[in-house]
PDB file of C-alpha atoms in Angstrom:
ATOM      1  CA  MET A  17       0.000   0.000   0.000  1.00 91.00           C
ATOM      2  CA  ASN A  18       1.272   3.423  -0.850  1.00 92.00           C
ATOM      3  CA  TYR A  19       0.589   5.970   1.898  1.00 93.00           C
ATOM      4  CA  THR A  20      -0.259   9.322   0.328  1.00 90.00           C
ATOM      5  CA  GLU A  21       2.239  11.969   1.329  1.00 92.00           C
ATOM      6  CA  ARG A  22       1.219  14.595   3.860  1.00 95.00           C
ATOM      7  CA  THR A  23       3.136  17.199   5.798  1.00 96.00           C
ATOM      8  CA  VAL A  24       2.740  17.934   9.489  1.00 95.00           C
ATOM      9  CA  THR A  25       4.170  20.484  11.887  1.00 94.00           C
ATOM     10  CA  LEU A  26       5.988  18.905  14.823  1.00 94.00           C
ATOM     11  CA  LYS A  27       6.147  20.062  18.445  1.00 92.00           C
ATOM     12  CA  ASN A  28       9.387  21.962  17.784  1.00 94.00           C
ATOM     13  CA  GLY A  29       7.972  23.702  14.690  1.00 94.00           C
ATOM     14  CA  ASP A  30       9.838  21.534  12.162  1.00 95.00           C
ATOM     15  CA  ILE A  31       7.899  20.228   9.182  1.00 96.00           C
ATOM     16  CA  ALA A  32       7.818  16.462   8.642  1.00 97.00           C
ATOM     17  CA  SER A  33       6.776  14.754   5.456  1.00 97.00           C
ATOM     18  CA  LEU A  34       4.999  11.445   6.079  1.00 98.00           C
ATOM     19  CA  ARG A  35       5.029   9.075   3.108  1.00 98.00           C
ATOM     20  CA  SER A  36       5.705   5.534   2.052  1.00 98.00           C
ATOM     21  CA  PRO A  37       9.379   5.011   1.309  1.00 98.00           C
ATOM     22  CA  GLY A  38      10.072   3.873  -2.242  1.00 97.00           C
ATOM     23  CA  PRO A  39      12.893   2.127  -4.062  1.00 97.00           C
ATOM     24  CA  ASP A  40      14.843   5.391  -4.345  1.00 97.00           C
ATOM     25  CA  ASP A  41      14.948   5.554  -0.528  1.00 97.00           C
ATOM     26  CA  ALA A  42      16.718   2.182  -0.159  1.00 97.00           C
ATOM     27  CA  GLU A  43      20.177   3.485   0.750  1.00 97.00           C
ATOM     28  CA  GLN A  44      18.771   6.021   3.203  1.00 98.00           C
ATOM     29  CA  MET A  45      16.565   3.288   4.744  1.00 98.00           C
ATOM     30  CA  ILE A  46      19.609   1.084   5.325  1.00 97.00           C
ATOM     31  CA  ARG A  47      21.496   3.988   6.976  1.00 97.00           C
ATOM     32  CA  TYR A  48      18.420   4.712   9.129  1.00 97.00           C
ATOM     33  CA  MET A  49      18.076   1.061  10.208  1.00 96.00           C
ATOM     34  CA  LYS A  50      21.762   0.828  11.143  1.00 96.00           C
ATOM     35  CA  ALA A  51      21.668   4.089  13.093  1.00 96.00           C
ATOM     36  CA  MET A  52      18.385   3.360  14.859  1.00 95.00           C
ATOM     37  CA  SER A  53      19.329  -0.178  15.860  1.00 94.00           C
ATOM     38  CA  GLY A  54      22.573   1.150  17.344  1.00 93.00           C
ATOM     39  CA  GLU A  55      20.760   3.703  19.525  1.00 93.00           C
ATOM     40  CA  THR A  56      18.394   1.502  21.504  1.00 89.00           C
ATOM     41  CA  GLU A  57      17.969  -2.070  22.647  1.00 88.00           C
ATOM     42  CA  CYS A  58      14.204  -1.721  22.168  1.00 87.00           C
ATOM     43  CA  VAL A  59      14.293  -2.905  18.548  1.00 90.00           C
ATOM     44  CA  GLY A  60      14.691  -6.441  17.272  1.00 89.00           C
ATOM     45  CA  ARG A  61      18.144  -6.254  15.677  1.00 92.00           C
ATOM     46  CA  TYR A  62      21.623  -4.999  16.392  1.00 93.00           C
ATOM     47  CA  SER A  63      23.136  -2.682  13.798  1.00 93.00           C
ATOM     48  CA  GLU A  64      25.574  -5.338  12.604  1.00 95.00           C
ATOM     49  CA  GLU A  65      22.579  -7.515  11.720  1.00 94.00           C
ATOM     50  CA  ILE A  66      21.418  -4.969   9.130  1.00 95.00           C
ATOM     51  CA  THR A  67      22.921  -6.668   6.083  1.00 95.00           C
ATOM     52  CA  GLU A  68      20.447  -5.698   3.372  1.00 95.00           C
ATOM     53  CA  THR A  69      21.999  -4.491   0.139  1.00 96.00           C
ATOM     54  CA  PRO A  70      20.588  -1.415  -1.602  1.00 97.00           C
ATOM     55  CA  GLU A  71      19.273  -3.707  -4.369  1.00 98.00           C
ATOM     56  CA  TYR A  72      17.486  -5.963  -1.897  1.00 97.00           C
ATOM     57  CA  GLU A  73      16.035  -3.042   0.071  1.00 97.00           C
ATOM     58  CA  SER A  74      14.901  -1.319  -3.124  1.00 97.00           C
ATOM     59  CA  ALA A  75      13.026  -4.452  -4.242  1.00 97.00           C
ATOM     60  CA  PHE A  76      11.563  -4.891  -0.740  1.00 97.00           C
ATOM     61  CA  LEU A  77      10.269  -1.305  -0.617  1.00 98.00           C
ATOM     62  CA  GLU A  78       8.783  -1.730  -4.103  1.00 97.00           C
ATOM     63  CA  SER A  79       6.986  -4.886  -2.942  1.00 97.00           C
ATOM     64  CA  ILE A  80       5.463  -3.052   0.023  1.00 97.00           C
ATOM     65  CA  LEU A  81       4.162  -0.292  -2.269  1.00 97.00           C
ATOM     66  CA  ALA A  82       2.505  -2.957  -4.441  1.00 97.00           C
ATOM     67  CA  SER A  83       1.063  -4.905  -1.504  1.00 96.00           C
ATOM     68  CA  PRO A  84      -2.655  -4.521  -0.714  1.00 95.00           C
ATOM     69  CA  ASN A  85      -2.174  -5.555   2.931  1.00 96.00           C
ATOM     70  CA  SER A  86       1.175  -4.055   4.026  1.00 97.00           C
ATOM     71  CA  VAL A  87       2.354  -0.482   4.435  1.00 98.00           C
ATOM     72  CA  GLN A  88       5.423   1.400   5.553  1.00 98.00           C
ATOM     73  CA  ILE A  89       5.206   5.049   6.514  1.00 98.00           C
ATOM     74  CA  SER A  90       8.363   7.081   7.017  1.00 98.00           C
ATOM     75  CA  ALA A  91       8.824  10.543   8.456  1.00 98.00           C
ATOM     76  CA  PHE A  92      11.332  12.744   6.658  1.00 98.00           C
ATOM     77  CA  ILE A  93      12.589  15.955   8.293  1.00 97.00           C
ATOM     78  CA  ASN A  94      14.782  18.221   6.196  1.00 94.00           C
ATOM     79  CA  GLY A  95      15.392  15.257   3.897  1.00 93.00           C
ATOM     80  CA  ILE A  96      16.468  12.960   6.752  1.00 96.00           C
ATOM     81  CA  LEU A  97      14.604   9.697   7.333  1.00 98.00           C
ATOM     82  CA  ALA A  98      13.813  10.253  11.011  1.00 98.00           C
ATOM     83  CA  ALA A  99      11.288   7.499  11.760  1.00 98.00           C
ATOM     84  CA  ASN A 100       9.569   4.543  10.165  1.00 98.00           C
ATOM     85  CA  ALA A 101       6.514   2.455  10.980  1.00 98.00           C
ATOM     86  CA  SER A 102       5.274  -0.709   9.346  1.00 97.00           C
ATOM     87  CA  LEU A 103       2.117  -2.740   9.254  1.00 98.00           C
ATOM     88  CA  ALA A 104       2.132  -6.246   7.794  1.00 97.00           C
ATOM     89  CA  PRO A 105      -0.024  -9.347   7.850  1.00 97.00           C
ATOM     90  CA  TYR A 106       0.528 -11.660  10.789  1.00 96.00           C
ATOM     91  CA  SER A 107       0.281 -14.557   8.344  1.00 93.00           C
ATOM     92  CA  GLY A 108      -0.872 -15.218   4.816  1.00 90.00           C
ATOM     93  CA  ARG A 109      -3.149 -18.019   5.990  1.00 93.00           C
ATOM     94  CA  ILE A 110      -6.922 -17.552   5.821  1.00 93.00           C
ATOM     95  CA  LYS A 111      -7.472 -18.049   9.557  1.00 96.00           C
ATOM     96  CA  PHE A 112      -5.153 -15.128  10.321  1.00 95.00           C
ATOM     97  CA  HIS A 113      -6.121 -12.570   7.630  1.00 94.00           C
ATOM     98  CA  HIS A 114      -7.736 -10.373  10.300  1.00 96.00           C
ATOM     99  CA  ARG A 115      -4.434  -9.833  12.176  1.00 97.00           C
ATOM    100  CA  ALA A 116      -1.712  -7.270  11.428  1.00 98.00           C
ATOM    101  CA  VAL A 117       1.694  -6.822  13.056  1.00 98.00           C
ATOM    102  CA  PHE A 118       2.943  -3.303  13.817  1.00 98.00           C
ATOM    103  CA  GLY A 119       6.434  -1.963  14.373  1.00 97.00           C
ATOM    104  CA  ILE A 120       7.888   1.516  14.747  1.00 97.00           C
ATOM    105  CA  ALA A 121      11.192   3.209  15.534  1.00 96.00           C
ATOM    106  CA  VAL A 122      12.330   6.824  15.727  1.00 97.00           C
ATOM    107  CA  LEU A 123      15.930   8.022  15.546  1.00 97.00           C
ATOM    108  CA  LYS A 124      17.009   9.298  18.977  1.00 95.00           C
ATOM    109  CA  GLU A 125      17.696  12.789  17.609  1.00 95.00           C
ATOM    110  CA  PHE A 126      13.969  13.094  16.864  1.00 97.00           C
ATOM    111  CA  TRP A 127      12.512  11.612  20.073  1.00 95.00           C
ATOM    112  CA  GLY A 128       9.858  13.704  21.817  1.00 94.00           C
ATOM    113  CA  LEU A 129       8.550  15.489  18.702  1.00 96.00           C
ATOM    114  CA  GLY A 130       5.368  13.457  18.301  1.00 95.00           C
ATOM    115  CA  LEU A 131       6.538  11.311  15.380  1.00 97.00           C
ATOM    116  CA  GLY A 132       5.677   8.076  17.175  1.00 96.00           C
ATOM    117  CA  ARG A 133       2.071   9.119  17.686  1.00 97.00           C
ATOM    118  CA  LEU A 134       1.704  10.465  14.133  1.00 97.00           C
ATOM    119  CA  LEU A 135       3.027   7.285  12.549  1.00 98.00           C
ATOM    120  CA  THR A 136       1.120   4.992  14.909  1.00 98.00           C
ATOM    121  CA  GLU A 137      -2.179   6.760  14.217  1.00 97.00           C
ATOM    122  CA  ALA A 138      -1.488   6.706  10.464  1.00 98.00           C
ATOM    123  CA  CYS A 139      -0.863   2.952  10.593  1.00 98.00           C
ATOM    124  CA  ILE A 140      -4.041   2.387  12.596  1.00 98.00           C
ATOM    125  CA  GLN A 141      -6.013   4.192   9.886  1.00 97.00           C
ATOM    126  CA  CYS A 142      -4.289   2.130   7.196  1.00 97.00           C
ATOM    127  CA  ALA A 143      -5.171  -1.053   9.101  1.00 98.00           C
ATOM    128  CA  LEU A 144      -8.818   0.017   9.121  1.00 97.00           C
ATOM    129  CA  ASP A 145      -8.652   0.842   5.401  1.00 96.00           C
ATOM    130  CA  MET A 146      -7.145  -2.581   4.663  1.00 96.00           C
ATOM    131  CA  GLY A 147      -9.875  -4.362   6.656  1.00 95.00           C
ATOM    132  CA  TYR A 148      -7.813  -5.676   9.546  1.00 97.00           C
ATOM    133  CA  GLU A 149      -9.651  -6.432  12.778  1.00 97.00           C
ATOM    134  CA  GLN A 150      -6.698  -6.213  15.137  1.00 98.00           C
ATOM    135  CA  ILE A 151      -3.134  -4.936  15.312  1.00 98.00           C
ATOM    136  CA  GLU A 152      -0.500  -6.702  17.401  1.00 98.00           C
ATOM    137  CA  LEU A 153       2.929  -5.658  18.623  1.00 98.00           C
ATOM    138  CA  THR A 154       5.719  -6.708  20.919  1.00 97.00           C
ATOM    139  CA  ALA A 155       7.711  -4.275  23.071  1.00 96.00           C
ATOM    140  CA  LEU A 156      10.427  -4.680  25.646  1.00 96.00           C
ATOM    141  CA  GLU A 157       8.948  -4.179  29.107  1.00 96.00           C
ATOM    142  CA  GLU A 158      11.476  -1.404  29.794  1.00 94.00           C
ATOM    143  CA  ASN A 159      10.212   0.629  26.805  1.00 95.00           C
ATOM    144  CA  HIS A 160       7.976   2.719  29.067  1.00 95.00           C
ATOM    145  CA  LYS A 161       7.467   5.599  26.620  1.00 94.00           C
ATOM    146  CA  GLY A 162       6.567   3.262  23.772  1.00 95.00           C
ATOM    147  CA  ILE A 163       4.145   1.256  25.894  1.00 97.00           C
ATOM    148  CA  ALA A 164       2.531   4.473  27.172  1.00 97.00           C
ATOM    149  CA  LEU A 165       2.064   5.635  23.570  1.00 97.00           C
ATOM    150  CA  TYR A 166       0.520   2.313  22.537  1.00 98.00           C
ATOM    151  CA  LYS A 167      -1.864   2.354  25.504  1.00 98.00           C
ATOM    152  CA  SER A 168      -2.859   5.959  24.727  1.00 97.00           C
ATOM    153  CA  VAL A 169      -4.085   4.925  21.255  1.00 97.00           C
ATOM    154  CA  GLY A 170      -5.989   1.895  22.505  1.00 97.00           C
ATOM    155  CA  PHE A 171      -3.552  -1.011  22.667  1.00 98.00           C
ATOM    156  CA  GLU A 172      -4.018  -3.413  25.579  1.00 98.00           C
ATOM    157  CA  GLN A 173      -1.409  -5.684  27.114  1.00 97.00           C
ATOM    158  CA  TRP A 174      -2.394  -9.322  26.771  1.00 95.00           C
ATOM    159  CA  GLY A 175       0.757 -11.158  27.749  1.00 96.00           C
ATOM    160  CA  ARG A 176       4.391 -11.169  28.781  1.00 97.00           C
ATOM    161  CA  LEU A 177       7.267 -13.421  27.871  1.00 95.00           C
ATOM    162  CA  GLU A 178       9.983 -13.537  30.514  1.00 96.00           C
ATOM    163  CA  ARG A 179      13.422 -13.884  28.921  1.00 95.00           C
ATOM    164  CA  GLY A 180      11.878 -13.139  25.520  1.00 93.00           C
ATOM    165  CA  SER A 181      15.003 -11.332  24.324  1.00 94.00           C
ATOM    166  CA  ARG A 182      18.618 -12.101  25.099  1.00 95.00           C
ATOM    167  CA  MET A 183      21.141  -9.283  24.716  1.00 94.00           C
ATOM    168  CA  LYS A 184      24.696  -9.783  23.438  1.00 94.00           C
ATOM    169  CA  ASP A 185      26.025  -9.492  26.994  1.00 95.00           C
ATOM    170  CA  GLY A 186      23.761 -12.333  28.164  1.00 95.00           C
ATOM    171  CA  ARG A 187      21.099 -10.232  29.913  1.00 95.00           C
ATOM    172  CA  HIS A 188      17.527 -11.354  29.353  1.00 97.00           C
ATOM    173  CA  LYS A 189      14.632  -8.946  28.867  1.00 95.00           C
ATOM    174  CA  THR A 190      10.901  -9.407  29.189  1.00 96.00           C
ATOM    175  CA  GLU A 191       8.721  -8.844  26.130  1.00 97.00           C
ATOM    176  CA  VAL A 192       5.224  -7.399  26.446  1.00 98.00           C
ATOM    177  CA  TYR A 193       2.562  -8.417  23.938  1.00 98.00           C
ATOM    178  CA  MET A 194      -0.105  -5.857  23.063  1.00 98.00           C
ATOM    179  CA  VAL A 195      -3.167  -5.772  20.809  1.00 98.00           C
ATOM    180  CA  LYS A 196      -5.536  -3.121  19.519  1.00 98.00           C
ATOM    181  CA  TYR A 197      -8.962  -4.365  18.445  1.00 97.00           C
ATOM    182  CA  LEU A 198     -10.312  -2.360  15.528  1.00 96.00           C
ATOM    183  CA  HIS A 199     -13.776  -3.920  15.369  1.00 80.00           C
ATOM    184  CA  SER A 200     -15.946  -5.082  18.236  1.00 59.00           C
TER     185      SER A 200
END
């Protein structure tokens, strides 16, 4: 799904352009993923695990634009890819067509400007437009700001997995599972 571009004014007065990233954004997306994954443990990969080539990423972004049930929405500030959110099917199987998986990350430099809320709300609307009945996510229990954001837009915690993530130094972290029901 291609998210139609729109501009928004952020809390600090900067203008952000929200749009689906395309094949021409592949190299910038790889730089963003490497930077973001090096800034926080609250995402699923370490920066050295970002091994996508520009060709692979370009084809991947093209496939998302062509997909009727997936979307990526990026926030660009002064030409910099500052944040990205994604919504994808939980599974391609018929029994699970009603479920979407959500993920989001914001570069540390742009924390506190409202990008997380803007992208989360945009993805919720896309999920409704695509006919999903629920959106699911996983967050590290220590991601208090993220969890507060998710709760503020209607996500509910439905489970926890102790030792769900294991850091490089051997520490284990608890994962929190959350869901937002779109239809009653």
